[in-house]
Coordinates of C-alpha atoms in Angstrom, one line a residue:
X1 CA 0.0 0.3 0.4
X2 CA 2.7 2.6 1.1
X3 CA 4.0 1.5 -3.1
X4 CA 0.9 2.5 -4.2
X5 CA 0.9 5.8 -2.4
X6 CA 4.3 6.9 -3.5
X7 CA 3.1 5.9 -7.0
X8 CA -0.1 7.8 -7.0
X9 CA 1.4 10.3 -4.9
X10 CA -1.4 10.5 -2.4
X11 CA -1.1 9.5 1.4
X12 CA -1.2 6.0 2.6
X13 CA -4.6 6.5 4.7
X14 CA -6.0 7.8 1.4
X15 CA -5.1 4.3 -0.5
X16 CA -7.0 2.7 1.8
X17 CA -10.0 4.7 1.4
X18 CA -9.9 3.6 -1.6
X19 CA -9.7 -0.2 -1.5
X20 CA -12.1 -0.1 1.8
X21 CA -15.0 2.8 0.3
X22 CA -14.5 3.7 3.9
X23 CA -14.7 7.9 3.4
X24 CA -15.7 9.7 0.0
X25 CA -12.7 10.7 -2.3
X26 CA -12.0 12.8 -5.4
X27 CA -12.9 11.0 -8.4
X28 CA -9.8 12.2 -10.1
X29 CA -7.9 11.0 -6.9
X30 CA -9.9 7.9 -7.2
X31 CA -8.5 6.8 -10.6
X32 CA -5.0 8.2 -9.6
X33 CA -4.4 5.6 -7.1
X34 CA -6.2 2.7 -9.4
X35 CA -3.6 3.4 -11.9
X36 CA -0.9 3.3 -9.3
X37 CA -2.6 -0.5 -7.9
X38 CA -2.1 -1.5 -11.6
X39 CA 1.4 -0.3 -12.2
X40 CA 2.4 -2.1 -8.9
X41 CA 0.5 -5.0 -9.3
X42 CA -0.8 -4.5 -5.4
X43 CA -3.4 -7.2 -4.1
X44 CA -5.1 -6.6 -0.6
X45 CA -4.0 -9.0 1.7
X46 CA -7.4 -10.8 1.9
X47 CA -6.5 -12.5 5.3
X48 CA -4.9 -9.7 6.5
X49 CA -7.7 -7.3 6.6
X50 CA -9.8 -10.2 7.9
X51 CA -8.2 -10.0 11.1
X52 CA -7.9 -6.5 11.2
X53 CA -11.4 -6.5 10.2
X54 CA -12.8 -9.0 12.3
X55 CA -14.7 -10.5 9.2
X56 CA -13.5 -12.1 6.1
X57 CA -16.3 -11.3 3.6
X58 CA -16.8 -14.5 3.0
X59 CA -19.0 -17.5 3.9
X60 CA -19.0 -21.4 3.6
X61 CA -21.1 -23.7 1.8
X62 CA -20.9 -27.3 3.1
X63 CA -23.3 -29.6 0.8
X64 CA -23.2 -32.5 -1.4
X65 CA -24.1 -31.0 -4.5
X66 CA -22.5 -33.1 -6.9
X67 CA -24.1 -36.3 -6.0
X68 CA -26.8 -34.6 -5.8
X69 CA -28.4 -32.0 -8.6
X70 CA -31.1 -31.5 -6.3
X71 CA -29.1 -28.5 -4.3
X72 CA -28.0 -26.9 -8.0
X73 CA -30.6 -24.5 -7.4
X74 CA -30.5 -23.5 -4.4
X75 CA -26.7 -23.1 -4.0
X76 CA -26.8 -20.8 -7.3
X77 CA -29.8 -18.7 -5.6
X78 CA -27.3 -18.3 -2.3
X79 CA -25.0 -17.6 -4.4
X80 CA -26.6 -14.6 -6.3
X81 CA -27.7 -13.7 -2.7
X82 CA -24.7 -13.3 -1.8
X83 CA -22.4 -12.1 -4.8
X84 CA -24.9 -9.1 -4.5
X85 CA -24.2 -8.2 -1.0
X86 CA -20.4 -8.4 -1.9
X87 CA -19.7 -11.7 0.1
X88 CA -17.1 -14.3 -1.5
X89 CA -18.6 -18.1 -1.3
X90 CA -16.5 -20.9 -0.4
X91 CA -17.9 -24.4 -1.9
X92 CA -17.1 -27.6 -0.6
X93 CA -18.7 -31.0 -1.6
X94 CA -19.1 -33.0 0.9
X95 CA -20.3 -36.7 -0.8
X96 CA -22.2 -36.9 2.4
X97 CA -19.0 -38.1 4.4
X98 CA -19.5 -37.5 8.0
X99 CA -15.6 -37.7 7.8
X100 CA -15.3 -35.3 5.5
X101 CA -17.7 -32.9 6.4
X102 CA -15.9 -32.0 9.7
X103 CA -12.7 -31.7 7.7
X104 CA -14.5 -28.9 5.6
X105 CA -16.2 -27.1 7.9
X106 CA -12.6 -26.8 9.9
X107 CA -11.1 -25.7 7.4
X108 CA -13.5 -23.0 6.5
X109 CA -13.2 -22.1 10.0
X110 CA -9.3 -21.4 9.6
X111 CA -9.9 -19.2 6.5
X112 CA -12.1 -17.2 9.0
X113 CA -15.3 -17.7 6.9
X114 CA -18.1 -15.3 8.3
X115 CA -20.5 -18.4 8.2
X116 CA -21.3 -21.6 7.0
X117 CA -24.4 -22.8 5.2
X118 CA -24.4 -26.5 6.1
X119 CA -26.8 -29.3 4.8
X120 CA -26.0 -32.0 6.8
X121 CA -25.1 -35.8 6.6
X122 CA -26.1 -38.2 8.9
X123 CA -23.6 -38.7 11.5
X124 CA -24.6 -40.3 14.6
X125 CA -21.4 -38.3 17.1
X126 CA -23.3 -35.0 16.0
X127 CA -19.2 -34.1 15.1
X128 CA -20.0 -31.5 13.0
X129 CA -22.3 -29.6 14.6
X130 CA -20.2 -29.7 18.1
X131 CA -17.9 -28.2 16.4
X132 CA -20.1 -25.3 15.2
X133 CA -21.1 -25.0 18.8
X134 CA -17.9 -25.2 20.4
X135 CA -16.6 -22.3 18.0
X136 CA -19.8 -20.2 17.8
X137 CA -19.8 -20.2 14.3
X138 CA -22.5 -19.1 12.6
X139 CA -24.3 -21.4 10.2
X140 CA -27.6 -22.4 8.2
X141 CA -29.1 -25.3 8.2
X142 CA -30.5 -25.9 4.6
X143 CA -33.1 -28.4 3.4
X144 CA -32.0 -31.0 6.2
X145 CA -33.7 -29.8 9.3
X146 CA -32.7 -31.5 12.2
X147 CA -33.8 -30.5 16.1
X148 CA -30.4 -28.8 16.6
X149 CA -30.1 -25.1 17.7
X150 CA -29.0 -23.5 14.4
X151 CA -31.1 -21.4 11.7
X152 CA -33.1 -23.6 9.0
X153 CA -34.5 -23.7 5.9
X154 CA -36.4 -26.1 3.8
X155 CA -39.5 -27.5 2.4
X156 CA -42.9 -28.3 4.4
X157 CA -42.0 -32.0 4.0
X158 CA -45.3 -33.6 5.4
X159 CA -47.4 -31.5 3.1
X160 CA -45.4 -31.9 0.5
X161 CA -46.6 -35.8 0.8
X162 CA -50.0 -34.4 1.6
X163 CA -50.3 -33.0 -1.9
X164 CA -49.5 -36.4 -3.4
X165 CA -50.8 -38.9 -1.5
X166 CA -54.4 -35.9 -1.7
X167 CA -54.2 -36.0 -5.7
X168 CA -53.8 -39.9 -6.3
X169 CA -56.6 -40.5 -4.1
X170 CA -58.8 -38.1 -5.4
X171 CA -57.9 -40.7 -9.1
X172 CA -59.2 -43.5 -7.1
X173 CA -55.8 -45.3 -6.5
X174 CA -55.7 -47.4 -3.6
X175 CA -53.2 -49.2 -3.2
X176 CA -50.2 -46.6 -3.3
X177 CA -46.6 -47.6 -2.1
X178 CA -43.4 -45.4 -1.2
X179 CA -40.1 -45.4 -2.3
X180 CA -38.4 -43.0 0.3
X181 CA -34.9 -40.8 -0.3
X182 CA -31.7 -41.6 1.8
X183 CA -31.8 -43.1 4.8
X184 CA -30.8 -41.3 7.6
X185 CA -32.0 -37.4 6.7
X186 CA -35.0 -36.1 8.6
X187 CA -36.1 -34.9 5.3
X188 CA -37.1 -38.6 4.3
X189 CA -38.1 -39.5 8.4
X190 CA -40.9 -36.5 7.4
X191 CA -42.0 -37.7 3.9
X192 CA -42.2 -41.3 5.1
X193 CA -44.3 -39.9 8.3
X194 CA -46.3 -37.6 6.1
X195 CA -47.5 -41.0 3.8
X196 CA -48.5 -42.8 7.0
X197 CA -50.6 -39.9 8.6
X198 CA -52.3 -39.1 4.9
X199 CA -52.5 -42.3 4.1
X200 CA -54.7 -42.7 7.0
X201 CA -56.7 -40.5 6.5
X202 CA -58.1 -41.5 3.3
X203 CA -59.1 -45.1 5.4
X204 CA -55.8 -46.5 3.2
X205 CA -53.4 -48.8 4.8
X206 CA -49.7 -48.0 4.2
X207 CA -49.0 -51.7 5.5
X208 CA -46.3 -53.0 3.6
X209 CA -46.3 -50.3 0.9
X210 CA -43.0 -47.9 2.2
X211 CA -40.1 -49.3 0.7
X212 CA -36.8 -49.2 2.9
X213 CA -34.9 -45.5 2.3
X214 CA -32.9 -45.8 -1.3
X215 CA -29.2 -44.3 -1.0
X216 CA -28.8 -44.7 -5.3
X217 CA -30.9 -45.3 -8.1
X218 CA -29.9 -49.6 -8.4
X219 CA -31.3 -49.4 -4.5
X220 CA -34.5 -47.7 -5.7
X221 CA -35.0 -49.8 -8.8
X222 CA -34.0 -53.2 -5.7
X223 CA -36.8 -51.2 -3.8
X224 CA -39.6 -51.3 -6.4
X225 CA -39.7 -54.6 -7.5
X226 CA -39.4 -55.6 -3.9
X227 CA -42.4 -53.7 -3.7
X228 CA -44.3 -54.8 -6.5
X229 CA -43.7 -58.7 -5.3
X230 CA -45.5 -58.1 -1.9
X231 CA -48.8 -57.3 -3.6
X232 CA -50.5 -55.5 -6.3
X233 CA -49.4 -51.5 -6.4
X234 CA -51.4 -49.6 -8.6
X235 CA -49.6 -46.3 -7.7
X236 CA -46.1 -45.4 -6.7
X237 CA -44.6 -42.2 -4.9
X238 CA -41.3 -41.8 -4.5
X239 CA -39.3 -39.3 -2.3
X240 CA -36.5 -37.7 -4.7
X241 CA -35.3 -37.7 -8.1
X242 CA -32.9 -40.6 -7.6
X243 CA -35.5 -42.3 -6.6
X244 CA -38.1 -42.1 -9.4
X245 CA -35.0 -42.3 -11.8
X246 CA -34.7 -46.3 -10.2
X247 CA -38.7 -46.5 -10.2
X248 CA -38.6 -45.8 -13.8
X249 CA -36.0 -47.8 -14.4
X250 CA -37.8 -50.6 -12.3
X251 CA -41.0 -50.6 -14.1
X252 CA -39.9 -50.6 -17.4
X253 CA -38.3 -54.3 -16.9
X254 CA -41.2 -55.3 -15.3
X255 CA -43.0 -54.1 -18.4
X256 CA -45.5 -52.0 -16.7
X257 CA -46.5 -48.8 -18.6
X258 CA -47.2 -45.7 -16.8
X259 CA -50.0 -44.5 -16.4
X260 CA -51.6 -47.7 -17.8
X261 CA -50.5 -49.5 -15.8
X262 CA -49.3 -48.2 -12.8
X263 CA -49.7 -44.3 -11.7
X264 CA -45.8 -42.5 -10.7
X265 CA -45.4 -39.6 -9.0
X266 CA -42.3 -38.3 -7.1
X267 CA -40.8 -35.3 -5.2
X268 CA -37.8 -32.9 -7.2
X269 CA -39.0 -31.3 -10.5
X270 CA -35.3 -32.0 -12.1
X271 CA -34.5 -31.0 -14.9
X272 CA -35.8 -34.0 -17.6
X273 CA -39.0 -34.4 -15.4
X274 CA -41.2 -32.6 -18.1
X275 CA -39.1 -34.6 -21.3
X276 CA -39.7 -38.1 -20.2
X277 CA -42.5 -39.9 -22.1
X278 CA -45.3 -39.6 -20.3
X279 CA -44.2 -36.1 -18.2
X280 CA -43.5 -37.0 -14.8
X281 CA -46.4 -35.3 -11.9
X282 CA -44.2 -34.1 -9.4
X283 CA -43.3 -32.0 -6.6
X284 CA -41.7 -28.7 -6.8
X285 CA -39.6 -27.6 -4.1
X286 CA -39.0 -23.8 -4.0
X287 CA -35.1 -24.1 -4.2
X288 CA -34.9 -20.1 -5.3
X289 CA -36.4 -19.0 -2.4
X290 CA -34.8 -21.4 0.1
X291 CA -31.6 -20.0 -1.5
X292 CA -33.3 -16.3 -0.6
X293 CA -34.3 -17.1 2.7
X294 CA -30.8 -19.3 3.8
X295 CA -29.0 -16.1 2.6
X296 CA -30.9 -14.1 5.2
X297 CA -30.9 -15.8 7.7
X298 CA -27.4 -15.8 8.1
X299 CA -26.9 -12.0 7.4
X300 CA -29.5 -11.9 10.6
X301 CA -27.2 -14.6 12.5
X302 CA -24.1 -12.5 11.8
X303 CA -25.6 -8.8 12.2
X304 CA -27.5 -10.5 15.8
X305 CA -25.2 -13.7 17.0
X306 CA -27.1 -14.3 20.2
X307 CA -30.8 -13.4 18.7
X308 CA -33.7 -16.0 18.7
X309 CA -33.3 -19.5 16.7
X310 CA -35.2 -19.5 13.5
X311 CA -36.6 -22.2 11.6
X312 CA -38.5 -21.3 7.7
X313 CA -40.8 -24.0 6.3
X314 CA -41.8 -23.5 2.9
X315 CA -44.5 -24.3 0.9
X316 CA -44.0 -27.2 -1.8
X317 CA -46.1 -26.8 -5.2
X318 CA -47.6 -29.8 -6.6
X319 CA -46.9 -29.6 -11.1
X320 CA -49.4 -32.0 -12.6
X321 CA -48.5 -33.5 -15.4
X322 CA -49.4 -37.1 -17.2
X323 CA -47.9 -39.8 -15.0
X324 CA -50.3 -39.9 -12.6
X325 CA -53.1 -40.3 -15.2
X326 CA -54.1 -37.0 -15.9
X327 CA -54.7 -35.9 -19.0
X328 CA -52.0 -33.8 -21.4

């Protein structure tokens, strides 16, 4: 900075004000300083600045976003909100590995991020949560919302299953099976509970029609085939996009056509849902709104670390196409 000040013929304080925008500086002086910055090749030391200001103007994002395409839209929304606020986002993919997840959070903490957006993976030891609490790191839980002392935002998962079961029951389907998503997640438990509750509401017995949670499309394919060997089904609900793809593979393998032989509906309006034949009836999750609310919660938490913890539940939306038996 001293080299820049000498090259521009201004004081060190003026260079600081131009870089940090902490005081008005005449436009011609600003241009002199910027010209000197270009000529000297000066780059601000962001880590040193973070130490002085006690803020790095950066946040971490800890998701399993490569293996789970559903998170892409949420991540884009969070990044866009942070960019508009002048905040950098550091991305790390955990692949839903608790060991890697903890290491990523520790690394982000050492880089002095101001907060962490977190879609937690199942860990019986709760190591990541313990680390966040012990080090008083502002965090917002996104989509996966366990009962932990953090701000959180996600969809109303029970309502999502209510919408799907109501729609199928309204078509006269009675033998409805459910293929949940990933094992160990709160979203999966909430959706199983929502399915059972709504089936009972319609006087239908979920019985043995709930498959085991599925972590891959292959597991979902096997679970659908097992469901169909236990008894006749006239409709299937899938708990996420991977389960939907697995169910479609199983039905094709068994020679069953949708919706002529069996209806198929699911959660997640992923990119190809409107391109399949038939087009898929699904629950669309408000990914943009989830990201915007997550960013707002993070800003509030950073500004007021001791404020009340908030939980935001957003409404799911039923997108009716043809795989449920509705007309195109």
